[in-house]
Short mmCIF file of C-alpha atoms and ligand atoms in Angstrom, two decimals:
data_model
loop_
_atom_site.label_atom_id
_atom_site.label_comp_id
_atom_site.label_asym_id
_atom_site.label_seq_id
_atom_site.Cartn_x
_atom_site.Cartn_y
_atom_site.Cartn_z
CA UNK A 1 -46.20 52.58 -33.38
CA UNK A 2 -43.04 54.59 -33.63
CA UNK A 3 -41.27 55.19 -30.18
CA UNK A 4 -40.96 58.86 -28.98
CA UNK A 5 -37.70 60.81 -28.83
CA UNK A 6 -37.47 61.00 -25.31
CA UNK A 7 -38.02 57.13 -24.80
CA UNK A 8 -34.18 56.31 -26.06
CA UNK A 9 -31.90 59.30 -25.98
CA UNK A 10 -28.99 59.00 -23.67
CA UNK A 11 -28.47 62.89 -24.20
CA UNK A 12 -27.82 65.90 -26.56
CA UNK A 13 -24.78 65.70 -28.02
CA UNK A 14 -25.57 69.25 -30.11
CA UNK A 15 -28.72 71.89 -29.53
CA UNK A 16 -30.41 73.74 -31.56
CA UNK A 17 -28.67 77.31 -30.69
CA UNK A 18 -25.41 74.98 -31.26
CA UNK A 19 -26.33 73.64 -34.71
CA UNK A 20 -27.13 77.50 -36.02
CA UNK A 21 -24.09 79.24 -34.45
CA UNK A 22 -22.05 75.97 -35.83
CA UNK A 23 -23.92 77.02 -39.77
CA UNK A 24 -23.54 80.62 -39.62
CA UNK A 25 -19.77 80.13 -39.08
CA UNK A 26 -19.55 77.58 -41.83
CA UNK A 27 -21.29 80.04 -44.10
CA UNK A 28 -19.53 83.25 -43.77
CA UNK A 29 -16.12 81.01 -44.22
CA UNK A 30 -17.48 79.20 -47.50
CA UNK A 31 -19.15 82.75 -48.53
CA UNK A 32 -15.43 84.01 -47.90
CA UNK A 33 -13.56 81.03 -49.74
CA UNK A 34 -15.75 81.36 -52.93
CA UNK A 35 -16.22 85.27 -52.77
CA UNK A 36 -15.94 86.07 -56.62
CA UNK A 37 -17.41 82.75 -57.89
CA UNK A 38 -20.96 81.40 -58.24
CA UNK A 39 -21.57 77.56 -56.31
CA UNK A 40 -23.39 74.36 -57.29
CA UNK A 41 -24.52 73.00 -54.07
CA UNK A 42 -25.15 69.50 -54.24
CA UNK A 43 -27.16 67.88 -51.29
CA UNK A 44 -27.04 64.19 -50.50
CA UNK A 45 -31.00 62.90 -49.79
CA UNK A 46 -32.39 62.76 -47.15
CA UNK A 47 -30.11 63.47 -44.50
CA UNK A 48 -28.62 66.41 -45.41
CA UNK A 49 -31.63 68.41 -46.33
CA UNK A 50 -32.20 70.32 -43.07
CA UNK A 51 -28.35 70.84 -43.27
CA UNK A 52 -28.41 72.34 -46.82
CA UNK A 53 -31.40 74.35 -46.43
CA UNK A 54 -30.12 75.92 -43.08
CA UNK A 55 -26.62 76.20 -44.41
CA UNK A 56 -27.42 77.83 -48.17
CA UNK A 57 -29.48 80.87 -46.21
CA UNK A 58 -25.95 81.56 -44.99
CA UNK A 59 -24.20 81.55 -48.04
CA UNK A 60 -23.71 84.85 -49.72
CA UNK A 61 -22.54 83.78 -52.91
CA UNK A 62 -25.07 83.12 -55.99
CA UNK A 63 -25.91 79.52 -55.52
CA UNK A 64 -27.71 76.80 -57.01
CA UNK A 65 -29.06 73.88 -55.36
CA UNK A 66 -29.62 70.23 -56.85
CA UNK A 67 -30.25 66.85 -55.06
CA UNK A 68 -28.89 63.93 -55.20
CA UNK A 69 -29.98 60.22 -53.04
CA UNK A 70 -27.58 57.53 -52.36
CA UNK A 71 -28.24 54.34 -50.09
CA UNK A 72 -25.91 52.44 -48.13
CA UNK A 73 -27.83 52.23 -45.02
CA UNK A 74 -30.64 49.76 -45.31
CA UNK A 75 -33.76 50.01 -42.68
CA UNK A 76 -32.36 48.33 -39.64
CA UNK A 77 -29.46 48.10 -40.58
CA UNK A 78 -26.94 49.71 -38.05
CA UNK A 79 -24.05 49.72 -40.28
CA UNK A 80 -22.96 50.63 -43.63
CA UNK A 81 -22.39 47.94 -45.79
CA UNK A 82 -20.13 49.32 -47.75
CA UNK A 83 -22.07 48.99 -51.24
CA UNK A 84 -23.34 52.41 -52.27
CA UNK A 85 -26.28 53.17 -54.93
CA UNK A 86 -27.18 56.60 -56.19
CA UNK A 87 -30.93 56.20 -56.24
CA UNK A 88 -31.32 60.16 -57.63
CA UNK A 89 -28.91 61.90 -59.90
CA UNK A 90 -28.33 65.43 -60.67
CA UNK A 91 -30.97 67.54 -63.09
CA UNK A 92 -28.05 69.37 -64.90
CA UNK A 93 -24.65 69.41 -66.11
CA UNK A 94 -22.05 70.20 -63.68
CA UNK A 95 -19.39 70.46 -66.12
CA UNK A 96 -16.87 73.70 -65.23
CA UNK A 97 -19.58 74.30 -62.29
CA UNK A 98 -18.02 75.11 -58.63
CA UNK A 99 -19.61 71.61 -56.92
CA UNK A 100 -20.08 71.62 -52.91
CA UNK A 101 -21.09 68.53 -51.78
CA UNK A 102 -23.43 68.73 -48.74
CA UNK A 103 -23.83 65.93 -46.48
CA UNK A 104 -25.48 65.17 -42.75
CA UNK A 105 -22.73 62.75 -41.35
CA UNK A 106 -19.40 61.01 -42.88
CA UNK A 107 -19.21 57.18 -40.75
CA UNK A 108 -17.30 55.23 -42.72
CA UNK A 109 -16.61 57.38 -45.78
CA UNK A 110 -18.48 54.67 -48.55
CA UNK A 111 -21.13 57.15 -49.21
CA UNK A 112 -19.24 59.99 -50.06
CA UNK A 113 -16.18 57.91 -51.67
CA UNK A 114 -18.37 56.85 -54.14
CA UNK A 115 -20.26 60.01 -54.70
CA UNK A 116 -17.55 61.93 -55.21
CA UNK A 117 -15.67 59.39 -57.45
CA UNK A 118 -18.83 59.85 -59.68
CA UNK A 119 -19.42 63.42 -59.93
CA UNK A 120 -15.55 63.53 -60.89
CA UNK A 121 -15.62 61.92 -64.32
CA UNK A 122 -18.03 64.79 -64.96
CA UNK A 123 -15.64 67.15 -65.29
CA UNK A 124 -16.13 70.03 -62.01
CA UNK A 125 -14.27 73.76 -61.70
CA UNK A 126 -13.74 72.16 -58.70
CA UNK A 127 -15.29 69.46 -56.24
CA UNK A 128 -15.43 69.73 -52.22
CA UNK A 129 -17.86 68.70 -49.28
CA UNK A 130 -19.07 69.79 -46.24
CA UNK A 131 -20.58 67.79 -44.03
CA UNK A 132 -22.38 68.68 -40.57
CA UNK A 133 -20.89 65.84 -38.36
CA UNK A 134 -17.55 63.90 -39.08
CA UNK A 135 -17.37 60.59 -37.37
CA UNK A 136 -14.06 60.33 -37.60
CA UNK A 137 -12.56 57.42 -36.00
CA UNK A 138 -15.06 54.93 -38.15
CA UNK A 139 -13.75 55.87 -41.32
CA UNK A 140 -12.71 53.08 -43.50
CA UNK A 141 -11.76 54.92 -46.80
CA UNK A 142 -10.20 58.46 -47.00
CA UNK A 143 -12.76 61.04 -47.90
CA UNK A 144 -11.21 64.87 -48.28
CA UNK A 145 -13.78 67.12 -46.21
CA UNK A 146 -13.38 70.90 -46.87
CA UNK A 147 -15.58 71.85 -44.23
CA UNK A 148 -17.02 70.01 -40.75
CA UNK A 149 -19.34 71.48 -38.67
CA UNK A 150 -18.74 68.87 -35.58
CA UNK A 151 -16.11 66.02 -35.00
CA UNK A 152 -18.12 63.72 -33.00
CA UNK A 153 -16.91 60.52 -31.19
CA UNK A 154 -18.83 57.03 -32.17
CA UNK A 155 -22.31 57.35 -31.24
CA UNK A 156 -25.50 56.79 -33.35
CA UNK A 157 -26.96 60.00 -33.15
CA UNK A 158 -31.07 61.55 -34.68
CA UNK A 159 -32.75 64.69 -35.06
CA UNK A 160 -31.64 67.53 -37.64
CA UNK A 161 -31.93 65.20 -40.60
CA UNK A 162 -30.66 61.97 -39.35
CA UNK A 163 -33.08 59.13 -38.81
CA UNK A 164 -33.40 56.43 -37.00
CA UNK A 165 -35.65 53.73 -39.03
CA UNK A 166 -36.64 56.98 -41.44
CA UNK A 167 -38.20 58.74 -37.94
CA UNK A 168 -36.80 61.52 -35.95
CA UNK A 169 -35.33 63.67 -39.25
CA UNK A 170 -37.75 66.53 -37.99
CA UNK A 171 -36.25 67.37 -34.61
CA UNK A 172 -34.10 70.42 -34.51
CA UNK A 173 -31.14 69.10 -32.30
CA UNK A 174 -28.90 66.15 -32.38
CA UNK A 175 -29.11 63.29 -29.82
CA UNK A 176 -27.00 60.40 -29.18
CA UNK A 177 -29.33 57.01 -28.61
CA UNK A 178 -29.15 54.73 -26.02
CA UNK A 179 -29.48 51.37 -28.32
CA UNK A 180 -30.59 49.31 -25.16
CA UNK A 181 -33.77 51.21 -25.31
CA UNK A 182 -34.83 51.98 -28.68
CA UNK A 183 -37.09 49.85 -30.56
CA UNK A 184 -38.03 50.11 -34.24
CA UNK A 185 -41.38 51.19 -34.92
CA UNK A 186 -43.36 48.28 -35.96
CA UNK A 187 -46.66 48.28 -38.21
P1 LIG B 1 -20.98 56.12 -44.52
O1 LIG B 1 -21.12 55.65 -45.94
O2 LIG B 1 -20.65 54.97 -43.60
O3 LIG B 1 -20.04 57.27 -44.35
O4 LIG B 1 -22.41 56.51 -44.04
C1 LIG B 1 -22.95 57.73 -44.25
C2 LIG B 1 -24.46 57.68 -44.10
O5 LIG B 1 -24.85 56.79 -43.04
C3 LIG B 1 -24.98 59.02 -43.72
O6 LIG B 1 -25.37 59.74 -44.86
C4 LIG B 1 -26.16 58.69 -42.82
O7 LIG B 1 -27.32 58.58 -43.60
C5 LIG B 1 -25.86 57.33 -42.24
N1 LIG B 1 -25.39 57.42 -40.84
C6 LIG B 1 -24.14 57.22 -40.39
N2 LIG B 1 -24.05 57.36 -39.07
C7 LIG B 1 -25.29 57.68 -38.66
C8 LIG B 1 -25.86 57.99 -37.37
O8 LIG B 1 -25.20 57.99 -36.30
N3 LIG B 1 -27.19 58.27 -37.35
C9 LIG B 1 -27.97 58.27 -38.47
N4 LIG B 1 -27.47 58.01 -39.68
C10 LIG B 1 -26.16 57.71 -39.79
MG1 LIG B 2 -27.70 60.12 -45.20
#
């Protein structure tokens, strides 16, 4: 049985009509900042899919897209622990390429740290990440973010491509959950 939405959120930290408005802006400026210049959009599995696929019909720059999964967060688990694995890499070379990083949410930075500490030995035109939400005051290593669609304060939030025990990825706003009420789905 997996719990519905409505059974645990305290409230909606972001709507839907926010989230869009929030993506348009983000790509007109990155369709400004790389006006001239073709872009290897890199999306981090799973959360950031609904971000990237929303965000890239924004861009008007050529762009490719590739896909990339990294776990930190095991099932349960409310907190990262710090150890990251890239469980998916890259198709293709991104060698002299123009790399943007897409991500859902930075918490404590480990995920992104690491990614982008790998895809640097491989030699970029140039590196740089966007995420959708930036947790800010978790962060426990320094990760450079070139564009943020929200600062948010420390709640666990689901919907738009964040889960919560793998559910909830589907909805099309954010919520903040009210941990005294959610239960993991069981089965
Ligand atoms: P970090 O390595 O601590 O920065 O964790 C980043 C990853 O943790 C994100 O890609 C998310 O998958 C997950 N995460 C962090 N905070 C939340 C949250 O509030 N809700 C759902 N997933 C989260
Ligand atoms: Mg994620």
């Amino acid at each position: 049985m997996v719990q519905a939405w409505q059974d645990f959120i305290d409230f909606t930290l972001f709507s839907e009509e926010q989230i869009q408005a929030r993506i348009r802006e983000l790509g007109e400026q990155i369709s400004r900042d790389y006006a001239g210049k073709e872009l290897l959009v890199v999306c981090i599995l799973r959360g950031g899919v609904m971000f990237t696929t929303d965000l890239i019909k924004q861009i008007t720059v050529p762009l490719a897209v590739e896909f990339m999964a990294v776990s930190s967060y095991g099932v349960g688990a409310r907190k990262s622990e710090g150890e990251v694995r890239i469980t998916l890499d890259l198709n293709t070379s991104i060698a002299k390429k123009h790399v943007l990083i897409v991500e859902d949410i930075i918490d404590s930075g480990h995920t992104l740290a690491s990614v982008i500490e790998l895809l640097k030995t491989r030699d970029p035109a140039s590196l740089y990440v966007c995420t959708l939400l930036d947790k800010y005051s978790r962060r426990e290593v320094e990760v450079p973010i070139r564009y943020a669609g929200f600062p948010i304060e420390n709640h666990f939030v689901f919907g738009y491509g964040l889960d919560m025990d793998e559910y909830y990825r589907n909805l099309p706003f954010i919520g903040t959950v009210n941990l005294d009420k959610y239960v993991p789905p069981s089965g």
